[in-house]
PDB file of C-alpha atoms and ligand atoms in Angstrom:
ATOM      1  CA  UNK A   1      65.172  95.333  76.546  1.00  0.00           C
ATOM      2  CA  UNK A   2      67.710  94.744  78.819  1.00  0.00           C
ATOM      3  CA  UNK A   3      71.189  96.434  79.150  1.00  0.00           C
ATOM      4  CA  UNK A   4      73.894  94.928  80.639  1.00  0.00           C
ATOM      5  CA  UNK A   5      75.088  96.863  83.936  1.00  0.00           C
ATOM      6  CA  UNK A   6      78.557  98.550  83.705  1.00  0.00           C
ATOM      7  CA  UNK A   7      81.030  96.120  85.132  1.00  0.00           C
ATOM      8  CA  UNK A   8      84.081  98.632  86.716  1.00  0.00           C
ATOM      9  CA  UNK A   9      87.434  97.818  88.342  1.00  0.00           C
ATOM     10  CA  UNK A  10      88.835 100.112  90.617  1.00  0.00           C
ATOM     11  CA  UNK A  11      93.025  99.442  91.409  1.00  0.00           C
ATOM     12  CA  UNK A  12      93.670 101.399  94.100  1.00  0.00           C
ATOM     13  CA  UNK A  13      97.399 102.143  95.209  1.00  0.00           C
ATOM     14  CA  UNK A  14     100.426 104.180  96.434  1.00  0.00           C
ATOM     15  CA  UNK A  15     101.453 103.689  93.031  1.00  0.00           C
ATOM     16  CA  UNK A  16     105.321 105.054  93.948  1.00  0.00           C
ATOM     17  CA  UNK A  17     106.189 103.588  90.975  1.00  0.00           C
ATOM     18  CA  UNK A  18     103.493 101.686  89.346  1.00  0.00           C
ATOM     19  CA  UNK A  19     105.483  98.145  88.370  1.00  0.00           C
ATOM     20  CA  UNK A  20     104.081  94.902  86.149  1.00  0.00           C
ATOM     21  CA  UNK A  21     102.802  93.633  89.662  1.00  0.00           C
ATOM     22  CA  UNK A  22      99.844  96.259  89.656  1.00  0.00           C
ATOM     23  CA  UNK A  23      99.261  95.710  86.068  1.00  0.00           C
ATOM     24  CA  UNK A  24      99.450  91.677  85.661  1.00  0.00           C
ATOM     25  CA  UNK A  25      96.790  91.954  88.628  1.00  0.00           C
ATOM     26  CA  UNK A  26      94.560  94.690  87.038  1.00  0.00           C
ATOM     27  CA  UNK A  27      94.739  92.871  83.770  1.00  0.00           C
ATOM     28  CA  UNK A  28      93.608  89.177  85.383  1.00  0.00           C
ATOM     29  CA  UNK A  29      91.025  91.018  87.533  1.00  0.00           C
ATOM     30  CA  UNK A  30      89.625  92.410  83.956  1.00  0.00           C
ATOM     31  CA  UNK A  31      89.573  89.401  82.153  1.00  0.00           C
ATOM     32  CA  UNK A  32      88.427  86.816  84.812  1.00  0.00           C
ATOM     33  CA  UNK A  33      85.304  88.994  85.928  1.00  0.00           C
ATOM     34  CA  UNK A  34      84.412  90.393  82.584  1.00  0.00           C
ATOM     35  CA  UNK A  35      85.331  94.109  83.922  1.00  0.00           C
ATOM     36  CA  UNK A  36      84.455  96.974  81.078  1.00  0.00           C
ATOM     37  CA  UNK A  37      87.503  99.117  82.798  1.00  0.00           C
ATOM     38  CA  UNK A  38      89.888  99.481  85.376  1.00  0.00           C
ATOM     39  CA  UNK A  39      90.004 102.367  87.251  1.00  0.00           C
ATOM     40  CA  UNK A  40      93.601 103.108  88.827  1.00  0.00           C
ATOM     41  CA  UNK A  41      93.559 105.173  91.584  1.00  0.00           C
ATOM     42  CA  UNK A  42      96.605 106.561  93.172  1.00  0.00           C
ATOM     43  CA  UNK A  43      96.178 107.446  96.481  1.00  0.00           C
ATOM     44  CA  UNK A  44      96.514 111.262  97.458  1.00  0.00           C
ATOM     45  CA  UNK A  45      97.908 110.868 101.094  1.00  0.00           C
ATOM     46  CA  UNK A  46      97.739 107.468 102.049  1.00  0.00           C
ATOM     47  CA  UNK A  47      96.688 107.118 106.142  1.00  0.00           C
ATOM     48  CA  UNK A  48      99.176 104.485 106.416  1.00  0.00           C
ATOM     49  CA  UNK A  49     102.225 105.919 105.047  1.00  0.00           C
ATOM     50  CA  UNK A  50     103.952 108.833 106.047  1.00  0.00           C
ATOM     51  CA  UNK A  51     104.160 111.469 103.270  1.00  0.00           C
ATOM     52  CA  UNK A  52     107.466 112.624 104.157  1.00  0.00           C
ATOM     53  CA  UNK A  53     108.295 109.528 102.405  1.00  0.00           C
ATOM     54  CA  UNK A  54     105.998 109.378  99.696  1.00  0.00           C
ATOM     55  CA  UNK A  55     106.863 110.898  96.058  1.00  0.00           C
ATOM     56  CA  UNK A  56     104.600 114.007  94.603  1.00  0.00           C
ATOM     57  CA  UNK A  57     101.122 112.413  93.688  1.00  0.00           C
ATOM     58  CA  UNK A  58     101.665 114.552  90.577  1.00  0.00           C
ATOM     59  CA  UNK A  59     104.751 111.907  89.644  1.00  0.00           C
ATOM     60  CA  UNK A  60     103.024 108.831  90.814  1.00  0.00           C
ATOM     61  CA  UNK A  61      99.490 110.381  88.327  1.00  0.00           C
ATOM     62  CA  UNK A  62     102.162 110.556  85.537  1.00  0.00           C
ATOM     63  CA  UNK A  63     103.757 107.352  85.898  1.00  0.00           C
ATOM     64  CA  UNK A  64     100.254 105.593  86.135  1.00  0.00           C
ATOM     65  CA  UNK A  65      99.153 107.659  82.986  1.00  0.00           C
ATOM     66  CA  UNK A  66     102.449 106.053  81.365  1.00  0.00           C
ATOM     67  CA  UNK A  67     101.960 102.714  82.450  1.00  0.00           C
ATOM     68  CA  UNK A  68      98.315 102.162  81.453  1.00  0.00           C
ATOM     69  CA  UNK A  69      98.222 104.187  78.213  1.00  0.00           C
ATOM     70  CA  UNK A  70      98.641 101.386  75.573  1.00  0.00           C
ATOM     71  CA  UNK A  71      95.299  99.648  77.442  1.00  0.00           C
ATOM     72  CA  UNK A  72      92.683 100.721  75.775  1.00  0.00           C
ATOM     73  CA  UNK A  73      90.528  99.636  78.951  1.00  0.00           C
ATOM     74  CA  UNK A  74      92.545 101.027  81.885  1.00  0.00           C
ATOM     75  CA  UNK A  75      92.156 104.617  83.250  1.00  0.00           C
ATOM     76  CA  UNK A  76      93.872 106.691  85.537  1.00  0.00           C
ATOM     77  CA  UNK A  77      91.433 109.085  88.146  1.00  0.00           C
ATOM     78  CA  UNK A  78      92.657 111.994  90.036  1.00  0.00           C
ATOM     79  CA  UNK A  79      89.907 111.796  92.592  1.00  0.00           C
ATOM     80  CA  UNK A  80      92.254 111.328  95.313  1.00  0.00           C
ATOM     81  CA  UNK A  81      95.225 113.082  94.516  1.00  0.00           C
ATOM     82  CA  UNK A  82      92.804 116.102  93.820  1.00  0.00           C
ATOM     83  CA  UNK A  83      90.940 115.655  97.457  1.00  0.00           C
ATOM     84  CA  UNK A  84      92.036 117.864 100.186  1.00  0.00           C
ATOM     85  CA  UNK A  85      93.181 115.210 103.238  1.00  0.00           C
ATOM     86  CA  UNK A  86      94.268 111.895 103.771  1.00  0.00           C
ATOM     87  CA  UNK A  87      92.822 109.168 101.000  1.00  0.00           C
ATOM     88  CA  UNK A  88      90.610 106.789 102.928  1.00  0.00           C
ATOM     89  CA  UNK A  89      89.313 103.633 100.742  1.00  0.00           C
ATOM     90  CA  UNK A  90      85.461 104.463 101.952  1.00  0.00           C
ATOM     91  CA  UNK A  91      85.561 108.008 100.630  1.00  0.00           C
ATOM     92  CA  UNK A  92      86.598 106.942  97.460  1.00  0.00           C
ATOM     93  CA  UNK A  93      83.942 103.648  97.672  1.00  0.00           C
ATOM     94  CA  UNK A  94      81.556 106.895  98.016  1.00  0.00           C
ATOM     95  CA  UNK A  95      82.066 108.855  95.712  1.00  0.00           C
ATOM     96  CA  UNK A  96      82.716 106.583  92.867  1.00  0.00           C
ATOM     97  CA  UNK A  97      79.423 104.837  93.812  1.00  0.00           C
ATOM     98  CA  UNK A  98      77.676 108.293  93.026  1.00  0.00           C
ATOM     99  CA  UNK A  99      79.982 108.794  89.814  1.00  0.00           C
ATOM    100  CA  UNK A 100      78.916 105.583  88.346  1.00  0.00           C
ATOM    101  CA  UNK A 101      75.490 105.482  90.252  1.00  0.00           C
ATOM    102  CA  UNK A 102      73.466 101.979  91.436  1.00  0.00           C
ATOM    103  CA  UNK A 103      73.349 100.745  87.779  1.00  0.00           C
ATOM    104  CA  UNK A 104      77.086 100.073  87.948  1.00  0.00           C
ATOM    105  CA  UNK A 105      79.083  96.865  89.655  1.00  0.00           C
ATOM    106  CA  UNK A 106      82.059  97.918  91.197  1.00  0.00           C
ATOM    107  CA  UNK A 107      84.627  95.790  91.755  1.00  0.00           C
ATOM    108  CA  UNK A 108      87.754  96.951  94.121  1.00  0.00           C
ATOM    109  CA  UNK A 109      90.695  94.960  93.588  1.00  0.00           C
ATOM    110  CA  UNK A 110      93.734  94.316  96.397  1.00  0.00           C
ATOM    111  CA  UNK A 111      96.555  92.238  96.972  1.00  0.00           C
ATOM    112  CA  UNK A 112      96.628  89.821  99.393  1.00  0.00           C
ATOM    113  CA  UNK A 113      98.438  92.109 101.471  1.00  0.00           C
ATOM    114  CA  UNK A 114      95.685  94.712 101.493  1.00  0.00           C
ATOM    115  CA  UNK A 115      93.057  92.323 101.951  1.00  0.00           C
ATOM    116  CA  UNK A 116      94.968  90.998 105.114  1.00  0.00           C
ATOM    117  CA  UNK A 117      94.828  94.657 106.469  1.00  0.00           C
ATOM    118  CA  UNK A 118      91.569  95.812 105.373  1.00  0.00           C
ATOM    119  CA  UNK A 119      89.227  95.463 108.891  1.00  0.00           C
ATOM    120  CA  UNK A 120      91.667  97.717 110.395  1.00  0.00           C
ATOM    121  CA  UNK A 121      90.640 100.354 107.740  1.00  0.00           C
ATOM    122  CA  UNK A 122      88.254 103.380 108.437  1.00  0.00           C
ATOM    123  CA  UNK A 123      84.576 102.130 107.842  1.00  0.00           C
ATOM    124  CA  UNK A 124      85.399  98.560 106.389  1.00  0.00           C
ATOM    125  CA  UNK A 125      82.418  96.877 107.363  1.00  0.00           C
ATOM    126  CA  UNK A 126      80.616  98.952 104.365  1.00  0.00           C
ATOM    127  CA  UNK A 127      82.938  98.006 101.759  1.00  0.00           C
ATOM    128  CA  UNK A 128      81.706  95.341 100.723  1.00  0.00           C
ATOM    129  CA  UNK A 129      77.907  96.852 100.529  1.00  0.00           C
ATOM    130  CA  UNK A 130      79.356  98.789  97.861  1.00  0.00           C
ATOM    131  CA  UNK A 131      81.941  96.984  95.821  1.00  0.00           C
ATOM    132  CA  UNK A 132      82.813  93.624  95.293  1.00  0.00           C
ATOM    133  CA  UNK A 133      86.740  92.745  96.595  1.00  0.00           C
ATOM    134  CA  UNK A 134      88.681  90.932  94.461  1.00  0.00           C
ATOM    135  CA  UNK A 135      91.987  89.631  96.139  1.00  0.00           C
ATOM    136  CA  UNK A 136      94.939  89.175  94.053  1.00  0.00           C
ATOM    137  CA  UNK A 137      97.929  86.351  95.157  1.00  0.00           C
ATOM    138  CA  UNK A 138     101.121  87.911  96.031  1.00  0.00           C
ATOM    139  CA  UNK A 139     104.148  86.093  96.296  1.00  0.00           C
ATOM    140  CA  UNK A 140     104.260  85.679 100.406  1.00  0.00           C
ATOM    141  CA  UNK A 141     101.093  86.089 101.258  1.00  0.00           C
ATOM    142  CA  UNK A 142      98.850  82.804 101.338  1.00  0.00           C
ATOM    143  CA  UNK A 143      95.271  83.226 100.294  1.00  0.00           C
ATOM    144  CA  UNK A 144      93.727  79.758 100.682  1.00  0.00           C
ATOM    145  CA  UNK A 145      93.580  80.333 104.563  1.00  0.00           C
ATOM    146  CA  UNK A 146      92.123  83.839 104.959  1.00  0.00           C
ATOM    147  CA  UNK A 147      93.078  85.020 108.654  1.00  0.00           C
ATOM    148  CA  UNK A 148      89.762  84.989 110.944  1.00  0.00           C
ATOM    149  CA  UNK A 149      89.544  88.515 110.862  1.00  0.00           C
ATOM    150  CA  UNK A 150      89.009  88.354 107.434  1.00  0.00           C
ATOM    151  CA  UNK A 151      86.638  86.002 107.340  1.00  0.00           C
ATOM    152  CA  UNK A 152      84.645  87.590 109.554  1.00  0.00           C
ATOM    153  CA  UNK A 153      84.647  91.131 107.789  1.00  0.00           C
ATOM    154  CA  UNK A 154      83.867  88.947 104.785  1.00  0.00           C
ATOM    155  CA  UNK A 155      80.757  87.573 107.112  1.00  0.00           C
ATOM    156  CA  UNK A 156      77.528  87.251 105.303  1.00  0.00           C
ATOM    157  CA  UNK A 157      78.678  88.870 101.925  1.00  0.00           C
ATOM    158  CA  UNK A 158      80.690  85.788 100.660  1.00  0.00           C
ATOM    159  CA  UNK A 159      79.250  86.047  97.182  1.00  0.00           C
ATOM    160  CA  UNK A 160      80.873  89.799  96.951  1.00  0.00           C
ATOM    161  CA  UNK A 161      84.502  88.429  97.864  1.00  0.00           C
ATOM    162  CA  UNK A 162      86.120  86.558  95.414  1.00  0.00           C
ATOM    163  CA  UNK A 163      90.219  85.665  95.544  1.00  0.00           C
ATOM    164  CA  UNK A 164      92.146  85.894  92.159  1.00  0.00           C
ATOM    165  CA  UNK A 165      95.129  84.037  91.048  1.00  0.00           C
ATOM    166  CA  UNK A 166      97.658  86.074  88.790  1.00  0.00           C
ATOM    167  CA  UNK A 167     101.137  84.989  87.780  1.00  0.00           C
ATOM    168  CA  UNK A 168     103.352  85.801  90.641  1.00  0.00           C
ATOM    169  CA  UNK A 169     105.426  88.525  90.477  1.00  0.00           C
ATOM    170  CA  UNK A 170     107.483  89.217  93.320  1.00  0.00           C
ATOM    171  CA  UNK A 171     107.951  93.007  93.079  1.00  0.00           C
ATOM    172  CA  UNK A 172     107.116  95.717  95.081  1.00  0.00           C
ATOM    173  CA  UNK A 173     107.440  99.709  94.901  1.00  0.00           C
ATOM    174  CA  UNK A 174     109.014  99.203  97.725  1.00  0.00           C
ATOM    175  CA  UNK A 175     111.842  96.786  96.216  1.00  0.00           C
ATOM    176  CA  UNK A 176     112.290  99.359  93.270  1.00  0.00           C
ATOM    177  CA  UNK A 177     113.107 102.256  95.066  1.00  0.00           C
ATOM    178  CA  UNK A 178     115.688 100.356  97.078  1.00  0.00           C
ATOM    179  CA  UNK A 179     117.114  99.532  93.452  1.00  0.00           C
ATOM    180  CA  UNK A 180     116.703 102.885  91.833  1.00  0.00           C
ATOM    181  CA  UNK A 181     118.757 103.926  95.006  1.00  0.00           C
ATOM    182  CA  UNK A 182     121.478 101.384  94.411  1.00  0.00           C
ATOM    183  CA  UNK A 183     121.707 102.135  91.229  1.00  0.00           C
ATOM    184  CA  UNK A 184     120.406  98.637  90.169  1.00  0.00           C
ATOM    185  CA  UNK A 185     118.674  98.202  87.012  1.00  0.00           C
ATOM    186  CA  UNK A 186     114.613  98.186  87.392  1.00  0.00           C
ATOM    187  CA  UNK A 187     114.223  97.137  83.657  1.00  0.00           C
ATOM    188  CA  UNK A 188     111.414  94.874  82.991  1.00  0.00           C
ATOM    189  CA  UNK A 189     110.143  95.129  86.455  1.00  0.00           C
ATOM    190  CA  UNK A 190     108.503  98.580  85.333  1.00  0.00           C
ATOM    191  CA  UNK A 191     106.910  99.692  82.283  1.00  0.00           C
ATOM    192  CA  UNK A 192     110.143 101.141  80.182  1.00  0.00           C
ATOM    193  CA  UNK A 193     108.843 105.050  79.842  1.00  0.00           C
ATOM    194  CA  UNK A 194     108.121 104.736  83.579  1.00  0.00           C
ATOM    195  CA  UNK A 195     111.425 103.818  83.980  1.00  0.00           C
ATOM    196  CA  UNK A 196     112.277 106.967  81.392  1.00  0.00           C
ATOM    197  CA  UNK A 197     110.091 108.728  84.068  1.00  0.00           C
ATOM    198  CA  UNK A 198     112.174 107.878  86.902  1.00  0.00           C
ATOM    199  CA  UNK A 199     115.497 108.381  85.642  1.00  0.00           C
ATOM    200  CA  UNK A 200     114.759 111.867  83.980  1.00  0.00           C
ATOM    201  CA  UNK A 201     113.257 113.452  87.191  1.00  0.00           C
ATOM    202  CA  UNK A 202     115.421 111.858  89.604  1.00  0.00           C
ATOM    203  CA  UNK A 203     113.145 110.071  91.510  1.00  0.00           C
ATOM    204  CA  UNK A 204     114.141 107.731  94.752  1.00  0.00           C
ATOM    205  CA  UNK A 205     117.837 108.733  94.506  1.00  0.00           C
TER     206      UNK A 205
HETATM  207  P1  LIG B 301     105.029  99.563  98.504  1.00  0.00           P
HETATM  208  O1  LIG B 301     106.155  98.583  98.522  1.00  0.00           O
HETATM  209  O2  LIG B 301     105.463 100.994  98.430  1.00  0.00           O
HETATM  210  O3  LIG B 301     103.994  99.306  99.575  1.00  0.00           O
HETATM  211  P2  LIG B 301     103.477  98.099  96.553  1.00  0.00           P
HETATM  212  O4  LIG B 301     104.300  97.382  95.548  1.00  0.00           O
HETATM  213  O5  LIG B 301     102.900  97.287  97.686  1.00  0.00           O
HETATM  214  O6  LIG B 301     104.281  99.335  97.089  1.00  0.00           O
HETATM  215  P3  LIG B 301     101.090  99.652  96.437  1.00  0.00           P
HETATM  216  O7  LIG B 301     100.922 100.884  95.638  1.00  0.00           O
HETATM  217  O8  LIG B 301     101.259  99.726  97.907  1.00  0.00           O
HETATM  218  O9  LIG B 301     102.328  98.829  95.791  1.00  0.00           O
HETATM  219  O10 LIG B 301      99.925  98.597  96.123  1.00  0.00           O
HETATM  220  C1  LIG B 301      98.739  98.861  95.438  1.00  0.00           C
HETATM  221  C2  LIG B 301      97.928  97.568  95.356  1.00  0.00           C
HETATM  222  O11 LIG B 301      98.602  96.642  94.484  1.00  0.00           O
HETATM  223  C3  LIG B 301      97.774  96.837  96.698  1.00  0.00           C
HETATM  224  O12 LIG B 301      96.478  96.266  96.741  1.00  0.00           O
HETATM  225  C4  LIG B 301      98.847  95.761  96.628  1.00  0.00           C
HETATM  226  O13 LIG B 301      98.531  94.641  97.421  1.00  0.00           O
HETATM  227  C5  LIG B 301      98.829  95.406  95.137  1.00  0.00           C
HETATM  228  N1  LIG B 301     100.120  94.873  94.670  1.00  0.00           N
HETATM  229  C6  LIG B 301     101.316  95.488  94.716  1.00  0.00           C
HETATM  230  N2  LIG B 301     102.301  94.723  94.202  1.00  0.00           N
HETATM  231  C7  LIG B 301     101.701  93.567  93.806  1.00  0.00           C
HETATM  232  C8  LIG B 301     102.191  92.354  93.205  1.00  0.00           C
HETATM  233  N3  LIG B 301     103.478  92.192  92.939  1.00  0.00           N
HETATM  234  N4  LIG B 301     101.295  91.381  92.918  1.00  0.00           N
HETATM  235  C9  LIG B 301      99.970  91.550  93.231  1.00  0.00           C
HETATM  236  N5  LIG B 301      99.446  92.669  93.806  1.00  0.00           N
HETATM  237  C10 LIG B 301     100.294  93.659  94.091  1.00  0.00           C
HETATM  238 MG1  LIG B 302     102.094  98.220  99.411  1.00  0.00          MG
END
């Protein structure tokens, strides 16, 4: 008898708010490669960003527990936030690996900005020896012409890098913030008791 091998998705992300963007990806990624979960993982410190600027990780947890809860197959890990030191994709590669063990597929997925970045990332060239990448379109970033850099950290593992279309949505944390600051209205462009989230503990103001 034969059992079919755990097929996981693993959203990785600042998550400062977590907005429809991250879940219309997480949702296609699911569907179009059969995943049994998705695995959000908010980043504890992220290398790239400085933390000065970042919210609490125990806010951006919360709002990712909020925003996923009515999915029966999404999840929410505190492996990074609960790691000493700055997040680095490979650790987490690592020690999910070990969680799940070799029976499992892992599948990472990543906008197209991330994927764009990704060689300049500590250890990349192992990635994708553990996990498939799946690389979502985001409005701006064109995926049908991967930079050469990219194509050569995809090199001989082709068959472990697949590029997903979602329906666009042009948001970003980023863009949110900025609004939440303004005082502009974020509804619809977040899940509404993340937006309950924001507003009750004061967040980006
Ligand atoms: P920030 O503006 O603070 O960088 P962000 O919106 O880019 O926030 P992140 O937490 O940095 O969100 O991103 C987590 C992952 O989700 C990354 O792989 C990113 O490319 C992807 N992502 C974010 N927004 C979108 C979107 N609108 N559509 C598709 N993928 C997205
Ligand atoms: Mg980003």
């Amino acid at each position: 008898m034969t059992s079919k091998r755990p097929r996981i998705g693993i959203m990785g992300g600042t998550f400062d708010p977590v907005h429809y963007g991250h879940l219309v990806t997480a949702e296609g990624a699911r569907c179009e490669y059969k995943l049994d979960q998705v695995l959000f993982l908010p980043s504890g410190k992220p290398p790239h960003k400085s933390m000065s600027k970042v919210s609490d990780a125990e806010h951006r947890y919360m709002m990712t527990v909020l925003a996923t809860l009515t999915n029966p197959h999404f999840e929410v890990s505190r492996l990074d936030i609960d790691r000493e030191g700055v997040s680095y994709t490979i650790d987490s590669l690592r020690s999910l690996q070990r969680f799940y063990g070799p029976e499992a597929e892992l599948f990472f997925i990543t906008g197209a900005d991330a994927i764009f970045e990704i060689t300049g990332w500590k250890d990349s060239d192992e990635y994708l020896t553990i996990a498939h990448f799946i690389a979502a379109a985001r409005p701006g970033f064109c995926l049908e012409e991967l930079p050469v850099a990219t194509q050569r950290w995809v090199g001989q593992h082709g068959d472990r890098f697949h590029v997903l279309n979602v329906p666009a949505m042009a948001i970003s944390s980023t863009e949110i913030r900025e609004r939440v600051k303004k005082g502009i209205s974020i509804r619809y462009l977040v899940p509404e008791p993340v937006e309950h989230y924001i507003m009750r503990h004061n967040l980006y103001l």
